Amino acid sequence: MNDPGLDAPIQDHAETVENEREEEEEEFEEQQAYLNPSRWWFAETAAPLLAGTFGPMASAFNICALVENWRVSIPPNGTEGHGINVKDPQWLIAVNAVSLVLALVANMALLLNMTRRLSFSIAQPITIIGWYISSFILIGLVAAATYHMALPPGENRALTQAFYYAIISASLYFIVASIMVFTVIGAVRGHYPKEFQLTTSQRTLMLQTILFMVYLLGGAAVWARIESWKFLDAVYWADFTLLTVGIGDYAPLTHLGRSLLFPYAVLGIVILGLVVGSIRSLVLERGKMKLSARMLEKKRASVVRRMQKGDGKVKLTPVSKGQKTPDSGQTERERREAEFNLMRDIQRRADQKRKYTDLLISGGTWFALWLIGAVVFQQAERNQSWSYFGSLYFAYTSLLTIGYGDFRLMSNSGKPFFVFWSLLAVPALTILISNMGDTVVKGIRDATLYLGEFTLLPGEASTKQRVQHIAAKITGGRVFAEGPLFEEPPGVLSNKTDEDEKQHRTAGGSATDRVADQLEQDELVEARDAKDRGDKLAEDIHYHHYLLVREIRTVMKQIKQSPPKEYTYDEWVWFLKLMGEDEGSPASHRAPPAQVPSPEDADLQQGSSDDREKDKSKWSWLGYRSPLMGDVEEAEWILERLTATLEKKLKEQRDLQNRNEPKHSPTGTASPSRGSSNTLYGDQAGASKAA
C-alpha cells in the first residue's frame, strides 16, 4: 500500500541524489580539462587563434604580392629600388588572384566558425583546403618566376618586394593550414568538442587582426598616393610608423601627408594595442594556467610516488580517530596539517618553476627573433656590406622600437621581411616584459625595498624580522617561515572587533551586504528564541546558518584580491568545519594517488562496486582532487562550497518544517524532530565533494 505522505520526501531525495551525481560528473570533467595534456589544449584553443591571427596576415601579404610586378631590370649603376618594372604575364596575375580569392574564402569560413555562424564540420575543410591550395599556387608561381621567366642575357634583373611577399604568404598559408589539421585530428579523436570553446575576446582576435591589416594597407595606399611612393614602400613606412620604430628613411613631406599622420598614427597604435593585448591574454592567462597545471600535477605526482616508497616525513595513510601514527606519534589532524604544508611547498616550487619557464620561453623567442633576424638582414643587405654585428645592432634597435635610422634597408628582400619580422617582434617583446615582471623586475623591486628599509626608509619591522624575511625568501621558507612581515588574518580568525566589522558593513552598503546582514540578524534572532525555549538543536541550526552567512560575506570580499588569497591551514579547518567535515576524523580522508585516472578508468570505477562510489568523496591535500589543485582560486572554491552548504541546510530546515506542520506543541509552535542530528559540530553529511 502506498503512503501518500512519503511520496514527496522520496521524490525530493531522488532529485537530490541525481543532482549530486550530475555535479560530481561536471566536476570530474572540469578536473580532466584542467589536467588535460597541453598538446591538446594547444590544438583546441591556441591553434585556431594562431590560425586566426596569421591567416589574415598571410592574405594581406598576398595582396602585396598581387599589386606590383615581380621583376625589375636594373639600369647601369642603378639599384633595386630604382629598377624598371618588367610587366608580368597575364596568367601569373590571374593565378595569383585565384590564390587570394581562395585564401579569403578560407579566412571567412574560419571567422564564421569562430563566431558560431558556420559549423565546424563545414568550415574546417573549407579553411584547410583553401589555405593549402593557395600555398601550393604561390609556391608554383614563385618557382616559375625564378626559373622560367628570366630576362634576356646580359641584362641585370632583380626580384621585387612583391615576389618576396609571395614567399612569406605561401609559407604562412601552409603553416596555418597544417596547424588546423592538428586541431581537426584532436576533435575527430574526441579530445574536445567539434566547436571552438573560445571566450568573446578570443573570438574577436581574428577580427582585430583583420582590422589592423586593413588599416595598415589602407594607410599605405593613401600615403602612396599623397607622397608619390610605390605602394609596397608605403606599406614598409606604415609598418614602422604604427609599430613606433620610426627608422626615418621614409617620411611624409607634403602638408597633407603630415596632417593626416596625426589621427592615423594614434588610431593605428590603439588597434595594434588591442591585437597585442589579445595575444598577451592568450599566452599569459590561458597558457600560464595550463603550464602551471601541468607543472603542479607533475610535481605533486613525483612527491607522492617518492613518499609511497617510504621517502618522506609526511605519512599518507589516514589515522583512525583517537589513534596516532606509530613512528611520529601524529594525530590525524596533525598528519593532515603536514600534508597541507607539503602541498603548499609543492605549489610554491611549481609556481617558481613555471615563472622561470615562461621567462625562458619568451626570452628564447625574443633572442631567436633577434639573432635569426640579424642573419636575414645581413644577407639581404649584402650589397651595403653589412656585418653581422651591424645587423645585430639594427635588429636590436628595431626590436626595442628605438629606431635611430643610421642603418636603413635598401633591398627588395629586406623590406618585406622587416614588415613580417616586426609584426612578430612587438608581441614577443610585450610578452617578455610581462614575464620579466614576475621574476627579474620583481627581484629588482624587492631588492630596492630591502635596501631602503635597511638605509633611508626604515619600516615597522625590526632588523631581525627583515633578515628572517630575506632568508625565508632566498631559501623558499626552509630556514624561516615565509610570509609578509605584517598580515592580519581574515574572517573569524581576524583580530577586528565587532565595531570595526559594523563600520565596514556600513561603508560597503551594497545590496548583497544589506541582504546578508538582514539574514544574519534573522538567524541570530531565531537562535536566541530557540535558546529561550531551551531548544538546543534549533539554536545550533540557526547559529550554524548565521556563521555560514557571515563567512560567505567575508570570503566574497576576498575573492577579487590580487594576488589571490591563500588561506592558512587553521582557516581551512574552520571553513571545512562549517561545510560539515572534521579534519580530525579520517572518515572522508584517503591516501593520495600518484596517477590521475583517465575518463575510461573513472567509468570502470563508477560501475564496479558501491565501495568505489563511496571512495569518490574521500580526498587528500596531496591528491589531484585537493582544493589546492585546479584552476579555481581558493576563495572562489570556498565561497561555492559554503553557499552550497547554506542552501542545503536551509532546504533541510524547510523540509523538516513542512513534515512537522501537522504536529504542534501545546503552545502551537512546531517542534523540530530530534532525529535529524544537524548540530554544527556533529554533522558529517556535508563533506566537501570537490575536495
PDB file of C-alpha atoms in Angstrom, residues 503-518 553 556-557:
ATOM      1  CA  GLN A 503      31.748  50.133  10.241  1.00  0.00           C
ATOM      2  CA  HIS A 504      32.979  48.104   7.259  1.00  0.00           C
ATOM      3  CA  ARG A 505      29.443  46.945   6.547  1.00  0.00           C
ATOM      4  CA  THR A 506      28.137  50.493   6.715  1.00  0.00           C
ATOM      5  CA  ALA A 507      30.872  51.683   4.378  1.00  0.00           C
ATOM      6  CA  GLY A 508      30.092  48.915   1.901  1.00  0.00           C
ATOM      7  CA  GLY A 509      26.378  49.462   1.620  1.00  0.00           C
ATOM      8  CA  SER A 510      25.899  47.094  -1.313  1.00  0.00           C
ATOM      9  CA  ALA A 511      22.651  45.279  -1.904  1.00  0.00           C
ATOM     10  CA  THR A 512      24.362  41.939  -1.217  1.00  0.00           C
ATOM     11  CA  ASP A 513      25.698  43.236   2.107  1.00  0.00           C
ATOM     12  CA  ARG A 514      22.284  44.501   3.141  1.00  0.00           C
ATOM     13  CA  VAL A 515      20.594  41.204   2.299  1.00  0.00           C
ATOM     14  CA  ALA A 516      23.299  39.189   4.038  1.00  0.00           C
ATOM     15  CA  ASP A 517      23.160  41.479   7.066  1.00  0.00           C
ATOM     16  CA  GLN A 518      19.398  41.018   7.327  1.00  0.00           C
ATOM     17  CA  ARG A 553      30.291  37.659   3.170  1.00  0.00           C
ATOM     18  CA  MET A 556      33.163  37.420  -1.085  1.00  0.00           C
ATOM     19  CA  LYS A 557      35.280  40.435  -0.127  1.00  0.00           C
TER      20      LYS A 557
END
